[in-house]
Coordinates of C-alpha atoms and ligand atoms in Angstrom, one line a residue:
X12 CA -23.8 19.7 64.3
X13 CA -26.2 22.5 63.7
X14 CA -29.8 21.5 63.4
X15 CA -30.5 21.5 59.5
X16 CA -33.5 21.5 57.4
X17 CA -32.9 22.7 54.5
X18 CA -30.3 23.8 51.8
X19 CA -31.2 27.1 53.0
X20 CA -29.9 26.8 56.3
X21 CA -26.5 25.0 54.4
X22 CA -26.2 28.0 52.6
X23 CA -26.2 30.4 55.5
X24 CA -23.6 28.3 57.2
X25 CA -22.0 28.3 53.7
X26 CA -22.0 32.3 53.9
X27 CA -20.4 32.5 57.4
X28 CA -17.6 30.4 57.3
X29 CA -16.0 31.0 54.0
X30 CA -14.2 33.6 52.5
X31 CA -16.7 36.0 50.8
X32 CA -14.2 36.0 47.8
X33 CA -15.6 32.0 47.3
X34 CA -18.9 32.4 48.9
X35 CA -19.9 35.2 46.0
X36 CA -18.0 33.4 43.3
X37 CA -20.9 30.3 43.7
X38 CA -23.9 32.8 44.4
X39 CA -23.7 34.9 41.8
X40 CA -25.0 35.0 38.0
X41 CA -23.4 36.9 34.9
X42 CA -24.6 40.5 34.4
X43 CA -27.6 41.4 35.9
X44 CA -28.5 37.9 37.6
X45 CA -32.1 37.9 35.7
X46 CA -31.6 34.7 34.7
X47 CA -30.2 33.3 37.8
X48 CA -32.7 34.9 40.0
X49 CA -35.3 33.1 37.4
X50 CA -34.0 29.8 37.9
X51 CA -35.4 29.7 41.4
X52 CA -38.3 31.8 40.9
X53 CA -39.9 29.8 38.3
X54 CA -39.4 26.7 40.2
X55 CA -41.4 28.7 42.9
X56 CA -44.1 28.9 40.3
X57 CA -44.9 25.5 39.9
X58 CA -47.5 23.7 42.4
X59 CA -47.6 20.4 43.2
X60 CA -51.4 18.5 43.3
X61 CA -51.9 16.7 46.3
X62 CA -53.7 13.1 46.6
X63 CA -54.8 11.7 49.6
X64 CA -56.2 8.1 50.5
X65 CA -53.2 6.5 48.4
X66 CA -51.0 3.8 49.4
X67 CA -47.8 5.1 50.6
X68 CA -45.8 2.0 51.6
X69 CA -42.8 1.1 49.4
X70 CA -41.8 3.9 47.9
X71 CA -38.4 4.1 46.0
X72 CA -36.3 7.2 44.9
X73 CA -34.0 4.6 43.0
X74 CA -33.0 5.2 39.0
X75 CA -30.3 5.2 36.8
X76 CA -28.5 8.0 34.8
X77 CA -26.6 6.9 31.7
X78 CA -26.9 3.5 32.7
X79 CA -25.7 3.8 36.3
X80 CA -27.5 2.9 39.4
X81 CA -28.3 5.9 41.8
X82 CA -30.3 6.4 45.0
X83 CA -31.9 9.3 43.0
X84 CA -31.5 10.7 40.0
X85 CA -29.8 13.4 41.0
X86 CA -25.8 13.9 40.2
X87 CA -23.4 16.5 41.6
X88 CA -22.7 19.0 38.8
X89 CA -19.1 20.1 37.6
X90 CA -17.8 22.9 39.9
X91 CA -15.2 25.0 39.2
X92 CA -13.0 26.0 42.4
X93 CA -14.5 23.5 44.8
X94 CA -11.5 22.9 46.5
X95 CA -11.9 26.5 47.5
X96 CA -14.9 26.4 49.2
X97 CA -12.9 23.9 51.5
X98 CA -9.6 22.1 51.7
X99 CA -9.7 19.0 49.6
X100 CA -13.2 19.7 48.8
X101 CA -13.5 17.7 45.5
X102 CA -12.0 14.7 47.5
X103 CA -15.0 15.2 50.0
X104 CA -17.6 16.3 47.6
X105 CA -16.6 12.6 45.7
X106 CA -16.8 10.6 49.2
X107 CA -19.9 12.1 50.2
X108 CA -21.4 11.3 46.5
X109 CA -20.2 8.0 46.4
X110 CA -21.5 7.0 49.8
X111 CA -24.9 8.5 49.4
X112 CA -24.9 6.6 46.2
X113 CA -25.4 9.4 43.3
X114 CA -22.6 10.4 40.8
X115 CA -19.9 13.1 41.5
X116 CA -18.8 15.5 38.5
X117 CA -15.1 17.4 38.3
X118 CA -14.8 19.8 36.9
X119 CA -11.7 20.4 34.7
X120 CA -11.1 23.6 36.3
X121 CA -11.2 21.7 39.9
X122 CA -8.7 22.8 42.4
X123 CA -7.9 18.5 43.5
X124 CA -6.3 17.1 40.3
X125 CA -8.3 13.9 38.2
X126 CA -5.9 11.6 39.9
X127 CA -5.7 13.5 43.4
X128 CA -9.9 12.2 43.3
X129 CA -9.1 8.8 41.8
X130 CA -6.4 8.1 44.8
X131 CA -9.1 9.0 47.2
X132 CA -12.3 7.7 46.3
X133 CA -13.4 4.3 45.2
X134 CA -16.5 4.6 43.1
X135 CA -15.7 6.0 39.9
X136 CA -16.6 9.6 39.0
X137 CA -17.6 11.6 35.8
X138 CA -15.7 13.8 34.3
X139 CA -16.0 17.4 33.0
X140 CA -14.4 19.1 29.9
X141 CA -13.8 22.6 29.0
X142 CA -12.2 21.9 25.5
X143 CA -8.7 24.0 25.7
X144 CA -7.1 25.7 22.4
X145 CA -4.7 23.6 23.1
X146 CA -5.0 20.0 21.0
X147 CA -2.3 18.3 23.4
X148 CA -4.4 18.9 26.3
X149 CA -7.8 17.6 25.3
X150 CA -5.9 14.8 24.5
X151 CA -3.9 14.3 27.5
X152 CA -6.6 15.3 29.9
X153 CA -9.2 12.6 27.8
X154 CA -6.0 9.9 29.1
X155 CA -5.9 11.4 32.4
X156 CA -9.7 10.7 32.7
X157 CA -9.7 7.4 31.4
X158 CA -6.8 6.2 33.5
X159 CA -8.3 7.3 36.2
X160 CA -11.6 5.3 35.8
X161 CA -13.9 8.0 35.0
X162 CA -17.2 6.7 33.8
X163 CA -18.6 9.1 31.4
X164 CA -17.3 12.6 30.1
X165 CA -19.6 15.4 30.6
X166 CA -19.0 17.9 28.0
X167 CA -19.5 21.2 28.9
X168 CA -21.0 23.2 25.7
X169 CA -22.5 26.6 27.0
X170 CA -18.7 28.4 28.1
X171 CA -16.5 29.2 25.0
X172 CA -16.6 32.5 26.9
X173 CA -17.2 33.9 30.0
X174 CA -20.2 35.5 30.8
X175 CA -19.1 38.1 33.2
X176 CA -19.9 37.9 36.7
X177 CA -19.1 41.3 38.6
X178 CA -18.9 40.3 41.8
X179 CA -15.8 37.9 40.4
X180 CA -14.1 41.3 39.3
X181 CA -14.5 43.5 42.2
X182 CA -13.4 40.7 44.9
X183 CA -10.2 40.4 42.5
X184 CA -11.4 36.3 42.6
X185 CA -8.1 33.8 42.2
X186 CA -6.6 30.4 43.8
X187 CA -5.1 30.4 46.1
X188 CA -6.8 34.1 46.8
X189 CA -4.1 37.2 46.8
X190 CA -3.5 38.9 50.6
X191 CA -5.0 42.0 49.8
X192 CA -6.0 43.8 53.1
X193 CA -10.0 43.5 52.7
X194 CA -8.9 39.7 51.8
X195 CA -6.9 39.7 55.1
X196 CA -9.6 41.2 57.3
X197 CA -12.3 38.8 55.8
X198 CA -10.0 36.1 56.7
X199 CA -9.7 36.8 60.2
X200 CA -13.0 35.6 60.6
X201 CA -12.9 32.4 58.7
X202 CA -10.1 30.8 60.8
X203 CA -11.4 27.4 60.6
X204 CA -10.9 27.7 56.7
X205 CA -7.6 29.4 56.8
X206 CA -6.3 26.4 59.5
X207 CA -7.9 23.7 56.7
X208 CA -6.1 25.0 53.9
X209 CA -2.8 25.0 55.8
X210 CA -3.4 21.7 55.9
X211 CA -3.5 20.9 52.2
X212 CA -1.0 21.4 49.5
X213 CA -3.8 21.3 47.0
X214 CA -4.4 25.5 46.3
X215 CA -4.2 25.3 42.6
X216 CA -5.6 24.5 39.4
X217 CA -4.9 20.8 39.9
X218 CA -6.1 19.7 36.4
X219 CA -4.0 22.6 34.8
X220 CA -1.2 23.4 36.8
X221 CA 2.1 21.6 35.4
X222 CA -0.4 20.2 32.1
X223 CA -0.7 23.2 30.1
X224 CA 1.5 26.6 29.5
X225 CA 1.6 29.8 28.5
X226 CA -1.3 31.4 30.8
X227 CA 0.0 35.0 32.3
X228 CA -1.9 34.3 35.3
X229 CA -2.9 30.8 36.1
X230 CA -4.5 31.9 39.4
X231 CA -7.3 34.0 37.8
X232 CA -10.3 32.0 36.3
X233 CA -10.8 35.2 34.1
X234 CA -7.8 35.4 32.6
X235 CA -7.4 31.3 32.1
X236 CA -10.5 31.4 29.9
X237 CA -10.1 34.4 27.9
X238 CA -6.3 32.6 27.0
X239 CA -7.0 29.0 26.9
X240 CA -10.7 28.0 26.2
X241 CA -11.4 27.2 22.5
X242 CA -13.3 29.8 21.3
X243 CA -14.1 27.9 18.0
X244 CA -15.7 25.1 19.8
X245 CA -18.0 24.0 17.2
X246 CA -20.8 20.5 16.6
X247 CA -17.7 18.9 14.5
X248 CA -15.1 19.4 17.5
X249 CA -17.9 18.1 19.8
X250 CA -18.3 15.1 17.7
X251 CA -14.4 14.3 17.5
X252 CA -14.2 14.7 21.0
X253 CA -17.0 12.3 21.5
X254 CA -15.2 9.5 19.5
X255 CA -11.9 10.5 21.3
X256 CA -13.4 10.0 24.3
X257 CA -15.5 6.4 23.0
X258 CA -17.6 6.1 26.4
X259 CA -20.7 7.5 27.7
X260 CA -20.7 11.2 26.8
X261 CA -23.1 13.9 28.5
X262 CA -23.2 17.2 26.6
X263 CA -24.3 20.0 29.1
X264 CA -25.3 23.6 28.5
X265 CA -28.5 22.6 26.1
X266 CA -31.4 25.3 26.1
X267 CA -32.7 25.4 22.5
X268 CA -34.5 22.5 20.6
X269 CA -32.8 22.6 17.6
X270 CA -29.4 22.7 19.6
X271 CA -30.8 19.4 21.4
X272 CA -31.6 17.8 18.1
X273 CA -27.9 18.2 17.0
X274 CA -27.2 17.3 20.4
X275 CA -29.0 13.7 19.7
X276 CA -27.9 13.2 16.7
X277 CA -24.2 13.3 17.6
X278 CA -24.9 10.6 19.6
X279 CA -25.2 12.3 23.6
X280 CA -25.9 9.5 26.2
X281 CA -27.5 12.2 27.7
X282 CA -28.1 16.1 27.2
X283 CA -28.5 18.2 30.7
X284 CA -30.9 21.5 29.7
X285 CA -28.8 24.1 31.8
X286 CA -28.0 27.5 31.3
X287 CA -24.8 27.0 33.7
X288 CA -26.9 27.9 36.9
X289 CA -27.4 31.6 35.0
X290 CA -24.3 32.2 34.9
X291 CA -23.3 32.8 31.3
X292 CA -26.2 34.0 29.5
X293 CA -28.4 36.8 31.3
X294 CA -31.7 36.9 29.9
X295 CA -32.0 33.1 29.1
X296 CA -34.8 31.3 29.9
X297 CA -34.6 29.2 33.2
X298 CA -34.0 25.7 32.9
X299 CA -37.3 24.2 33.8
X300 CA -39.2 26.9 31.9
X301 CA -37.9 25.1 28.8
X302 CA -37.5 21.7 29.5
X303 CA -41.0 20.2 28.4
X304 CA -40.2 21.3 24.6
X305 CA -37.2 20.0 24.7
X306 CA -38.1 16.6 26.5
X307 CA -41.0 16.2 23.4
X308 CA -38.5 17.0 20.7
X309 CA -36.0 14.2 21.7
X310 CA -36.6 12.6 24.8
X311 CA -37.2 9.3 22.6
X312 CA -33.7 9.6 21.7
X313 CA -31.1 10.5 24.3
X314 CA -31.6 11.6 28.1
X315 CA -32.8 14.7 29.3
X316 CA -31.7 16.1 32.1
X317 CA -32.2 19.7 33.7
X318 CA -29.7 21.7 36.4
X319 CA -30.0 24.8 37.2
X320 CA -32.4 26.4 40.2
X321 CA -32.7 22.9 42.3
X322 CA -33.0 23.8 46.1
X323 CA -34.9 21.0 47.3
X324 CA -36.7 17.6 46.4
X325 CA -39.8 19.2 45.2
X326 CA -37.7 21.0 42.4
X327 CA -36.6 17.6 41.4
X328 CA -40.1 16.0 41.7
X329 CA -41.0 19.1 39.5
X330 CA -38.0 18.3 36.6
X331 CA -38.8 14.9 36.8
X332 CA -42.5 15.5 36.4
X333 CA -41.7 17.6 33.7
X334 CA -40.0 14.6 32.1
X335 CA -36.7 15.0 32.8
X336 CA -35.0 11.7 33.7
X337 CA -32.0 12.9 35.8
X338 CA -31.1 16.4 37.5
X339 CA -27.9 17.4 38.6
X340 CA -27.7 20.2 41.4
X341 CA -24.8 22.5 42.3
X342 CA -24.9 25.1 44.5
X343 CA -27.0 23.2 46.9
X344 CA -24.1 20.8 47.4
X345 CA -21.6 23.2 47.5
X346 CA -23.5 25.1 50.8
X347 CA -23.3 21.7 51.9
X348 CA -19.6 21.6 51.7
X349 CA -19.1 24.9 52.9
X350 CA -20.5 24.9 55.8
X351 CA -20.0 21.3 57.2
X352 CA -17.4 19.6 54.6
X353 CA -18.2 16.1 53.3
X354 CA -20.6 16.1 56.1
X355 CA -22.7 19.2 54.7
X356 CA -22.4 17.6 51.0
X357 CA -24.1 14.3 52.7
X358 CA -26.6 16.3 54.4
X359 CA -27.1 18.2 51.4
X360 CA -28.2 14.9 49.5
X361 CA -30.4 13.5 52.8
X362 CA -32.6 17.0 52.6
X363 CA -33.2 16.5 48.6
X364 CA -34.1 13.0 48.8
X365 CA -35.8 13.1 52.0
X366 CA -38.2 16.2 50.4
X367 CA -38.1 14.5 47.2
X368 CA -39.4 11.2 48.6
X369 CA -41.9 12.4 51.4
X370 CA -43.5 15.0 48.2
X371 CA -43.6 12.2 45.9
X372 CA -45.6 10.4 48.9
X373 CA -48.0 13.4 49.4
X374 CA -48.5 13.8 45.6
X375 CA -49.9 10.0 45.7
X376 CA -46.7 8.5 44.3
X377 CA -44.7 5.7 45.2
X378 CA -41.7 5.2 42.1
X379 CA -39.7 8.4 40.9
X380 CA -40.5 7.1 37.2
X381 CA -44.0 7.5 38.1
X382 CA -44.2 11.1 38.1
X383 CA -45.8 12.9 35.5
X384 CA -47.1 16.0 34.3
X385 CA -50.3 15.5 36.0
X386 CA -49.0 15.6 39.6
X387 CA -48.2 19.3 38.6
X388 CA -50.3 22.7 38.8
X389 CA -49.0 24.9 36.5
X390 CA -50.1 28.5 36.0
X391 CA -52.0 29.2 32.6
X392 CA -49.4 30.6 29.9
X393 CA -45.9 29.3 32.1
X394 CA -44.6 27.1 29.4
X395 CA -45.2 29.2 26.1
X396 CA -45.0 32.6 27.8
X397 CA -42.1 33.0 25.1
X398 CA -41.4 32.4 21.8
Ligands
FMN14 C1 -19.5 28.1 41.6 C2 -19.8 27.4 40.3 C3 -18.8 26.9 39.5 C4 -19.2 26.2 38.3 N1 -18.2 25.7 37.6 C5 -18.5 24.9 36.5 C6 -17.5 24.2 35.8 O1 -16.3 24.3 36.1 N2 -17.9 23.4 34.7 C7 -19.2 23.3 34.3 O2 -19.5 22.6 33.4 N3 -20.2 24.0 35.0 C8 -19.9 24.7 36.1 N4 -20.9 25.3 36.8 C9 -22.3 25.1 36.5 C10 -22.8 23.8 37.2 O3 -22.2 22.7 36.7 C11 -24.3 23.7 37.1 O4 -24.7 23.8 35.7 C12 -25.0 24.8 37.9 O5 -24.4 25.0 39.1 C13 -26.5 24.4 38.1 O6 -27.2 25.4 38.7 P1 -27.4 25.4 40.3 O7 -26.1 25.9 41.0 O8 -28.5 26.4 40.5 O9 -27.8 24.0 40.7 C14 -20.5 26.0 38.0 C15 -21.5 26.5 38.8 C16 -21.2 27.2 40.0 C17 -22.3 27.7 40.9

């Protein structure tokens, strides 16, 4: 195994051994990327204060989210197409999760099915819902989920639509991907993923695929969501779903106060401030640049939590300081799996908590819960540079 330090170095492992098609379908935002390219950025802004002459011994990255134990309070998000990235990758994204200790997400437009993840994992996992126009599905997949053992439903609220990402549309993007020459060529130097794949019947829409019809073309992402997702997704719908559902709900895709006050008052287990890892809304404030406001207006009554922009412990150390009580990363973990499988998603997790922990240490902190605004420097005007 390579020498790794970083997500960064996941990611450039990521970008040489999978087919661009996939590799530009994670790392990309919609439209102009502002918003993506901000999620990082702004992270970059914020400073940690250091303390010295503190006691270091005992430290503990240890939490819960929603009630569950975790090494750290960070969660894999739902991502759509994992099982592109590698064969089977859900399956190993799950392992990797539920060895390290921290919950793993599916997505519902996963390539490995709810019960292909079930069969091979012990721990159980969350689930994620896009709501369908389709009443029989929502209620079928709900089943699905809670046959399966899944321990809360993460509802996703920010994609009625598709905000459009351009690099989707130029590489043609589907799964399993079409043999187009430039497809072919880029291929040829990705063997190790072609050989993988070979090895796995599991090239589809696993969720969809033999659960839902009438789609022209169920291998394109683009076309499944302009056909199938419920454009008329609405606070009422949420709420029915919620009670369908009748466990532990996290709504996902909050960036506005009043929307988190309707998301607490519908009853969320947890809210995730997120603006989908900028990819639907360009020109939407970054994650953390917004999470403070909404922590003050309801963190008393459900969970925050933030995604979007984490690429290393001290982004989570910064979230958490910021008063979020969970994060959820997910391009970091899919580099991991990229470039090294479950491995890489494993490694992925030891570089965040190992930078999370060794921060917390340097910032004169021992406990994950102790972090607070104070072990931040943040520049004049960064939190109400917009209104
Ligand atoms: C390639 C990719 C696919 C995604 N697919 C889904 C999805 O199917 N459902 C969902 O709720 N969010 C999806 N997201 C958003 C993630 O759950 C999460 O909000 C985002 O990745 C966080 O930003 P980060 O990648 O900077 O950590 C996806 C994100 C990426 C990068």
């Amino acid at each position: 195994m390579p020498v790794i330090t970083c997500i960064d170095d996941l990611k450039r492992l990521h970008k040489r051994r999978t087919p661009k098609m996939f590799y530009d379908y994670a790392e990309s935002g919609s439209y102009s990327e502002q918003t993506f390219r901000e999620n990082t950025s702004d992270f970059a802004q914020i400073r940690l204060r250091q303390k010295v002459a503190v006691d270091m011994s005992g430290r503990s990255t240890e939490s819960t989210m929603v009630g569950q134990k975790v090494a750290m309070p960070v969660a894999l998000a739902p991502v759509g197409l994992t099982g592109m990235q590698r064969a089977d990758g859900e399956i190993k994204a799950a392992r990797a999760a539920a060895k390290f200790g921290v919950p793993f997400t599916l997505s519902t437009m996963s390539i490995c099915s709810i019960e292909d993840v079930a069969e091979a994992t012990q721990a159980p996992f969350w689930f994620q819902i896009y709501t369908l126009n389709d009443d029989k599905f929502n209620r079928d997949v709900l089943n699905r989920a809670r046959a399966a053992g899944c321990s809360a439903l993460v509802i996703t609220v920010d994609l009625q639509i598709l905000g459009q990402r351009h690099k989707d549309l130029k590489n043609g993007l589907t799964a399993p991907p079409k043999f187009t020459l430039p497809v072919l060529m880029d291929l040829a130097t990705k063997w190790q993923w072609g050989l993988e794949m070979l090895g796995t019947k599991r090239r589809f829409f696993g969720n969809i695929v033999g659960h839902v019809e009438g789609v022209s073309n169920p291998s394109s992402l683009s076309t499944w969501t302009a056909e199938k997702f419920d454009p008329t997704l609405n606070w009422d719908k949420i709420k029915k779903l919620m009670d369908m559902w009748g466990g532990k709900v996290i709504l996902k895709g909050i960036l506005d106060v009043e929307d988190a006050e309707m998301a607490a008052s519908v009853g969320a287990d947890a809210i995730v401030v997120s603006n989908h890892g900028g990819r639907q809304l360009d020109g939407a404030l970054s994650s953390i640049r917004v999470l403070p406001e909404i922590v003050s207006a309801v963190g008393n009554k459900t969970e925050v939590w933030l995604d979007s922009g984490i690429r290393s412990g001290q982004d989570v150390l910064k979230a958490l300081a910021l008063g979020a009580k969970g994060t959820m990363i997910g391009r970091a973990f899919v580099y991991g799996l990229g470039a090294m499988g479950e491995p890489g998603v494993t490694k992925a997790l030891e570089v965040i908590q190992k930078e999370l922990d060794i921060s917390m240490a340097l910032c004169g902190e021992r406990n994950v819960h102790d972090l607070k605004r104070e072990n931040l420097l943040i520049p004049q005007g960064f939190l109400n540079a917009y209104s």
